[in-house]
Coordinates of C-alpha atoms in Angstrom, one line a residue:
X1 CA 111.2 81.5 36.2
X2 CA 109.8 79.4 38.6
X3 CA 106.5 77.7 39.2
X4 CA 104.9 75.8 42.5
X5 CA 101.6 74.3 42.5
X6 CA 100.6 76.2 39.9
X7 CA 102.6 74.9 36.6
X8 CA 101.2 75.8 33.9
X9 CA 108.8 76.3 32.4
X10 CA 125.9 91.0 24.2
X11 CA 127.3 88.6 22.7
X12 CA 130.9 89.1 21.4
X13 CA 132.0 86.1 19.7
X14 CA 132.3 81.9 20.6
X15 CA 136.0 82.5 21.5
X16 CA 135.0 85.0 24.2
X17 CA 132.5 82.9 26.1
X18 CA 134.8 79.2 26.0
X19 CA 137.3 81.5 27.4
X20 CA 134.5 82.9 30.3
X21 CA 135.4 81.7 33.5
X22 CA 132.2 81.7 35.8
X23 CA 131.8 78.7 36.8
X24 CA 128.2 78.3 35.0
X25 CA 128.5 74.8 35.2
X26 CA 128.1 74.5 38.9
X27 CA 124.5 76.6 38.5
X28 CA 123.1 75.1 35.4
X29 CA 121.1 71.6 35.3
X30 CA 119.3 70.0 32.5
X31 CA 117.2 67.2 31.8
X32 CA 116.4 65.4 28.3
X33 CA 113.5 63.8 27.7
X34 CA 114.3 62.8 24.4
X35 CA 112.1 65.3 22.3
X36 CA 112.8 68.3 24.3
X37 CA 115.9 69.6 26.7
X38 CA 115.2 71.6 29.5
X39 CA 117.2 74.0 31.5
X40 CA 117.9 76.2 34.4
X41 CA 120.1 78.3 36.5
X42 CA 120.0 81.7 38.3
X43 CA 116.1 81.9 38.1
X44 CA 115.6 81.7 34.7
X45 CA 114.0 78.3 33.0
X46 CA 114.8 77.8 29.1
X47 CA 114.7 74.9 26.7
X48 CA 115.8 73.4 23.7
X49 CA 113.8 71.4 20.8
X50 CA 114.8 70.5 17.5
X51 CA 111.8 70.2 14.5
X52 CA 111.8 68.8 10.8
X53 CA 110.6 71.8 9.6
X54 CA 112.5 73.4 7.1
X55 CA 114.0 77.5 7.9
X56 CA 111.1 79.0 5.2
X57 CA 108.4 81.4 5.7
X58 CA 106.5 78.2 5.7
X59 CA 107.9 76.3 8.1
X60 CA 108.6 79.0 10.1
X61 CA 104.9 79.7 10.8
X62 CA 103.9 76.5 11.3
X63 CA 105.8 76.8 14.5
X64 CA 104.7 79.9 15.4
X65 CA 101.3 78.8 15.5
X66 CA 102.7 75.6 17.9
X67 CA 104.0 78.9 20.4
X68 CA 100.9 81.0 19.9
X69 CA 103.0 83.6 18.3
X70 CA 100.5 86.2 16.0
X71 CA 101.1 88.2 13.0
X72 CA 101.1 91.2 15.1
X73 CA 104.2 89.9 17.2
X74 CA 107.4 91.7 16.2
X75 CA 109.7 89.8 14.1
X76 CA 113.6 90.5 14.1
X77 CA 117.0 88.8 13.6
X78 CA 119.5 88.7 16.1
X79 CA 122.3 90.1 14.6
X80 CA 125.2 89.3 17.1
X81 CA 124.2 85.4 16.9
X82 CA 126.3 84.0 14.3
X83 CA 123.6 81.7 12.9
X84 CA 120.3 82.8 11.0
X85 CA 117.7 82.8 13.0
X86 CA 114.6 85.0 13.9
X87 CA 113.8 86.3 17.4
X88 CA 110.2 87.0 18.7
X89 CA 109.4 88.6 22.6
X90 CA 106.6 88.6 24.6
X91 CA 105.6 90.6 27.9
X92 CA 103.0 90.0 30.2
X93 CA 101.9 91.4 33.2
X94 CA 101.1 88.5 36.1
X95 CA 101.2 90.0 39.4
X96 CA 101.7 93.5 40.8
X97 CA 104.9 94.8 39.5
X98 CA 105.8 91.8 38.2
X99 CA 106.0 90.8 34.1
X100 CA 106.7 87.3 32.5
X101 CA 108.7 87.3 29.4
X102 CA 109.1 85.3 27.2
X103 CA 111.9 84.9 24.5
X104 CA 112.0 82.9 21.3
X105 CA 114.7 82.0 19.0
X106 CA 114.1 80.7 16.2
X107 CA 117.6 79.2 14.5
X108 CA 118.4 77.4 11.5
X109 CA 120.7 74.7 12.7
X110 CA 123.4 72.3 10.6
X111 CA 120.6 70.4 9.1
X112 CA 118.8 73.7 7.4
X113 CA 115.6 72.6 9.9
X114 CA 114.9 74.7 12.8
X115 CA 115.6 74.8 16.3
X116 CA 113.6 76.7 18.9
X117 CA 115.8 78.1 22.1
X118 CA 113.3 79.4 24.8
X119 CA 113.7 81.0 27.8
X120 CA 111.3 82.6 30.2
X121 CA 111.8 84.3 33.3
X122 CA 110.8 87.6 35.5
X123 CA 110.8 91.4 35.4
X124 CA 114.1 92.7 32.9
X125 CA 114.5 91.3 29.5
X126 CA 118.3 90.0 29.8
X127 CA 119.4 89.6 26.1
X128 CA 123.4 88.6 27.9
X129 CA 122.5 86.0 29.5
X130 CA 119.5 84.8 26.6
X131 CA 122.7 84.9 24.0
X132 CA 125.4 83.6 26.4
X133 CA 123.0 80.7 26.1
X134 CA 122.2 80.3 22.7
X135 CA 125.5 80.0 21.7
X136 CA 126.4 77.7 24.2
X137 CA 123.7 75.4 23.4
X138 CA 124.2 75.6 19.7
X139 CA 127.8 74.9 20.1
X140 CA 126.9 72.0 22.0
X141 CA 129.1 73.6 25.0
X142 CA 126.7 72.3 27.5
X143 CA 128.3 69.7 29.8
X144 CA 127.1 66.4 30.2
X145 CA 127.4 66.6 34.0
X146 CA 125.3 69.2 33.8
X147 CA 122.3 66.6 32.9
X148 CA 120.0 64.5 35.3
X149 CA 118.0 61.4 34.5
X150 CA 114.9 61.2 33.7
X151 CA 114.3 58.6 36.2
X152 CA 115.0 59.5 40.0
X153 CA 117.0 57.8 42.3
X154 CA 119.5 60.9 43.5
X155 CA 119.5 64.2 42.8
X156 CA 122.7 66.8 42.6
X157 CA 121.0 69.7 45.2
X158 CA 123.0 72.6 44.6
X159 CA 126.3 70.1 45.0
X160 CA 125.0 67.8 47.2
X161 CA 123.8 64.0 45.9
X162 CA 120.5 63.4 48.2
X163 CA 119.5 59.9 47.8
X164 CA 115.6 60.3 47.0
X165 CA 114.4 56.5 46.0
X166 CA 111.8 55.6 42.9
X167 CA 109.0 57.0 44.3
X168 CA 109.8 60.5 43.3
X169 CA 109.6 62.0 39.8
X170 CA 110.2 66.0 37.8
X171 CA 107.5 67.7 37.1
X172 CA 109.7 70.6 35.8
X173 CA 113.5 71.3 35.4
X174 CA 115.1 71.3 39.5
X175 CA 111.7 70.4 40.3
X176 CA 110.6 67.3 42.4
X177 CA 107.6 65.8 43.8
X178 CA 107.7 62.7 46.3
X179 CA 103.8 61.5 47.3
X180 CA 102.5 62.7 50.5
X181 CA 106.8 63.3 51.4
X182 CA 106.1 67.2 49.5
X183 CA 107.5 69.0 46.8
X184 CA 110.5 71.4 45.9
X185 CA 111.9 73.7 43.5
X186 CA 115.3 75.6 43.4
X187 CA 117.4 77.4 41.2
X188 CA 121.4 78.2 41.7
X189 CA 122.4 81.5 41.3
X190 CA 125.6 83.7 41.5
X191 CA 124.4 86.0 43.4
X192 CA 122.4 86.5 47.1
X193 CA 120.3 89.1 45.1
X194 CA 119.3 87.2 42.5
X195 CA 118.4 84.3 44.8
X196 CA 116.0 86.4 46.6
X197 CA 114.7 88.1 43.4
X198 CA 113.5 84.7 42.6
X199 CA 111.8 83.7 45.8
X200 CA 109.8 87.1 45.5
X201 CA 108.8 86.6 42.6
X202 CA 107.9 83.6 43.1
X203 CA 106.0 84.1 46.2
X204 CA 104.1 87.4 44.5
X205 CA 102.9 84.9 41.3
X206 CA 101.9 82.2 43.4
X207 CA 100.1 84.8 46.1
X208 CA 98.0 86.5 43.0
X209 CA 97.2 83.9 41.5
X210 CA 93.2 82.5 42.2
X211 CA 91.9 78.8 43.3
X212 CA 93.3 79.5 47.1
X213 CA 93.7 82.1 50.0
X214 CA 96.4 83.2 52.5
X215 CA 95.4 81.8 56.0
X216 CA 99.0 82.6 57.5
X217 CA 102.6 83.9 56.8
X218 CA 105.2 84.8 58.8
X219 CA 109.2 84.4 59.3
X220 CA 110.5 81.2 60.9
X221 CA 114.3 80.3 61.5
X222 CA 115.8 77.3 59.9
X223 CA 118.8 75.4 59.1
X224 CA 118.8 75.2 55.4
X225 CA 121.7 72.8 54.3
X226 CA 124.0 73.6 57.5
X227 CA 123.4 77.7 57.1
X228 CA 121.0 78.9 59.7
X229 CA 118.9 81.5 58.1
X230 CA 115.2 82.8 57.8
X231 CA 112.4 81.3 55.6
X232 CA 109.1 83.2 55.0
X233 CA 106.0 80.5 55.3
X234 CA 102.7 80.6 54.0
X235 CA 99.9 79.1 54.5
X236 CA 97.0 78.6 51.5
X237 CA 93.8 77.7 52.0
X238 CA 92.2 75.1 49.4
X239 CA 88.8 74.8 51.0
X240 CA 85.6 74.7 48.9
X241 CA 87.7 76.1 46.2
X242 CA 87.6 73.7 43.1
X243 CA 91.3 73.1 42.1
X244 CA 92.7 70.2 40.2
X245 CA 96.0 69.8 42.4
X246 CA 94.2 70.0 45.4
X247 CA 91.8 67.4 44.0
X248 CA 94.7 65.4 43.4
X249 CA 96.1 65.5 46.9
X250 CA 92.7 65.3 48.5
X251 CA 94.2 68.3 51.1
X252 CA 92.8 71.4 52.3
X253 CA 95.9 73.2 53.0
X254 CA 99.1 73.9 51.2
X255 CA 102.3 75.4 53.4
X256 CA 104.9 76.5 51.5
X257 CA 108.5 77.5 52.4
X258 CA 110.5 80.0 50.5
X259 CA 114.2 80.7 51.3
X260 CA 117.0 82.4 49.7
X261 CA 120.8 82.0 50.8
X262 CA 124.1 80.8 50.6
X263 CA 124.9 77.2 49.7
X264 CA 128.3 76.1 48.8
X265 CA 130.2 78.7 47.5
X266 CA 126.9 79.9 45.2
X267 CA 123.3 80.8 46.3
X268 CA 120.3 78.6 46.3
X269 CA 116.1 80.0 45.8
X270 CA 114.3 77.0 46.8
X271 CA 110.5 76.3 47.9
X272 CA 109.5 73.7 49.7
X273 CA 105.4 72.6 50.0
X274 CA 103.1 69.8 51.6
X275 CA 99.7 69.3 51.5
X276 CA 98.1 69.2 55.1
X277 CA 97.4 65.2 54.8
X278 CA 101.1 64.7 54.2
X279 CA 102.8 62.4 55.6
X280 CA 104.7 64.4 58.3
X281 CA 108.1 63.9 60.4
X282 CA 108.2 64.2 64.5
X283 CA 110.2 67.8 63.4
X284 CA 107.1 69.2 61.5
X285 CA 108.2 68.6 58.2
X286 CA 108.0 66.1 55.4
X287 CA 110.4 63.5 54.6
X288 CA 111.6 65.2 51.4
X289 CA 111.8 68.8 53.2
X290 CA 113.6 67.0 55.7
X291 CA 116.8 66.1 53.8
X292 CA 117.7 70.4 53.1
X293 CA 115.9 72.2 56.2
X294 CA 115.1 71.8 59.4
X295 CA 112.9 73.8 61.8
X296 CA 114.8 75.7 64.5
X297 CA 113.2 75.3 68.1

């Protein structure tokens, strides 16, 4: 589950999955900051974080307090995992046909504390891929490649290393924001339809949400890391509306570009925004835009 401007992030046995050959690797990055590991691939944003507390009715809602989790939310255990733990959903409804969810798992780990496994993403609850996950990050079967530093100098793009500089930092998981150069998310997928399941929902979120107002949006062709292919761009309108990010950037204007499509033998979601007083290139676009798409003439 992605965010823009607006950020607010069956299981059959162990055996089975080591032996599961689809290349997750190559779609999954993560990034540790120490108290809390965060994740993503094909869409979907999850994390990791580890807490003293002890696997009790006590400790347990002491947490859920820390998650906003009520009384009233249903409580169950995940039977197919193979540690104890207690699972808790949420739905809500965010934009025309559109629902976030959000799943918790709550797991007694080696040191009988607790460990809270997240995940949140769009639409259909996917309990697969939410226990594919679990199990792989509890049997610590997450590859160390997998992981970027904290602190940005290159970044891995979908199999690409792009040399960035210091001057650009995360704001989320395969999200990255350069000063008046813009700002990009993405997400690897396996498939072309989940790729453009994610920029929809993407776009549908960020279009509903209030502080801003489409002035334009149309269909432009682009070359988006050597594939020529379409990318739909918007154009929001910041004036007179009180927003903290457009504070922040001191612009008036926000154009955004969403594409979905094949990148390296896998399939790439990825927007791409400046503000209006970015720095921009002779090509239209932002230096950080620059180094994935160009404009076609």
């Amino acid at each position: 589950m992605k965010r823009l401007f607006f950020l607010t992030i069956a299981l059959v046995s162990t055996i089975a999955f080591s032996q599961e050959n689809d290349d997750f690797a190559k779609r999954l990055k993560a990034i540790n900051n120490k108290t809390i590991v965060f994740y993503n691939t094909d869409g979907v944003d999850f994390s990791k974080q580890a807490f003293s507390n002890e696997f009790s009715e006590k400790g347990l809602k002491k947490l859920y307090r820390k998650y906003d989790i009520k009384d009233s939310d249903a409580k169950t255990k995940d039977e197919t995992l193979r540690h104890n733990n207690i699972y808790i959903t949420k739905t809500e409804n965010v934009a025309e046909n559109i629902n976030q969810i959000s799943s918790y798992y709550f797991i007694e780990n080696k040191n009988k504390t607790i460990t809270v496994i997240w995940f949140g993403y769009y639409n259909a609850l996917d309990k697969a891929f939410e226990r594919k996950y679990v199990n792989r990050i509890v049997n610590d079967q997450i590859p160390k490649e997998v992981f970027e530093p904290m602190i940005i100098e290159s970044i891995d793009f979908a199999g690409r290393k792009i040399e960035l500089g210091n001057s650009c930092y995360w704001t989320n998981i395969n999200t990255v924001q350069c000063p008046y150069y813009g700002e990009m998310n993405w997400s690897v997928h396996k498939t072309l339809e989940s790729a453009k399941n994610a920029i929809h929902n993407q776009f549908t979120v960020t279009k509903s949400k209030k502080g801003g107002k489409v002035l334009s949006e149309e269909e432009v062709d682009v070359l988006f890391e050597g594939t020529e292919t379409k990318a739909k761009k918007v154009v929001y309108d910041f004036t007179g509306v009180k927003s903290v990010l457009a504070g922040m950037s001191g612009g008036k204007t926000l154009t955004i570009y969403y594409v979905a499509c094949n990148v390296r033998d896998n399939y790439v979601s990825c927007c791409m925004s400046f503000w209006n007083n970015d720095t921009l290139t002779e090509n239209g676009l932002t230096p950080l835009l620059e180094k994935v798409m160009q404009l076609k003439k």
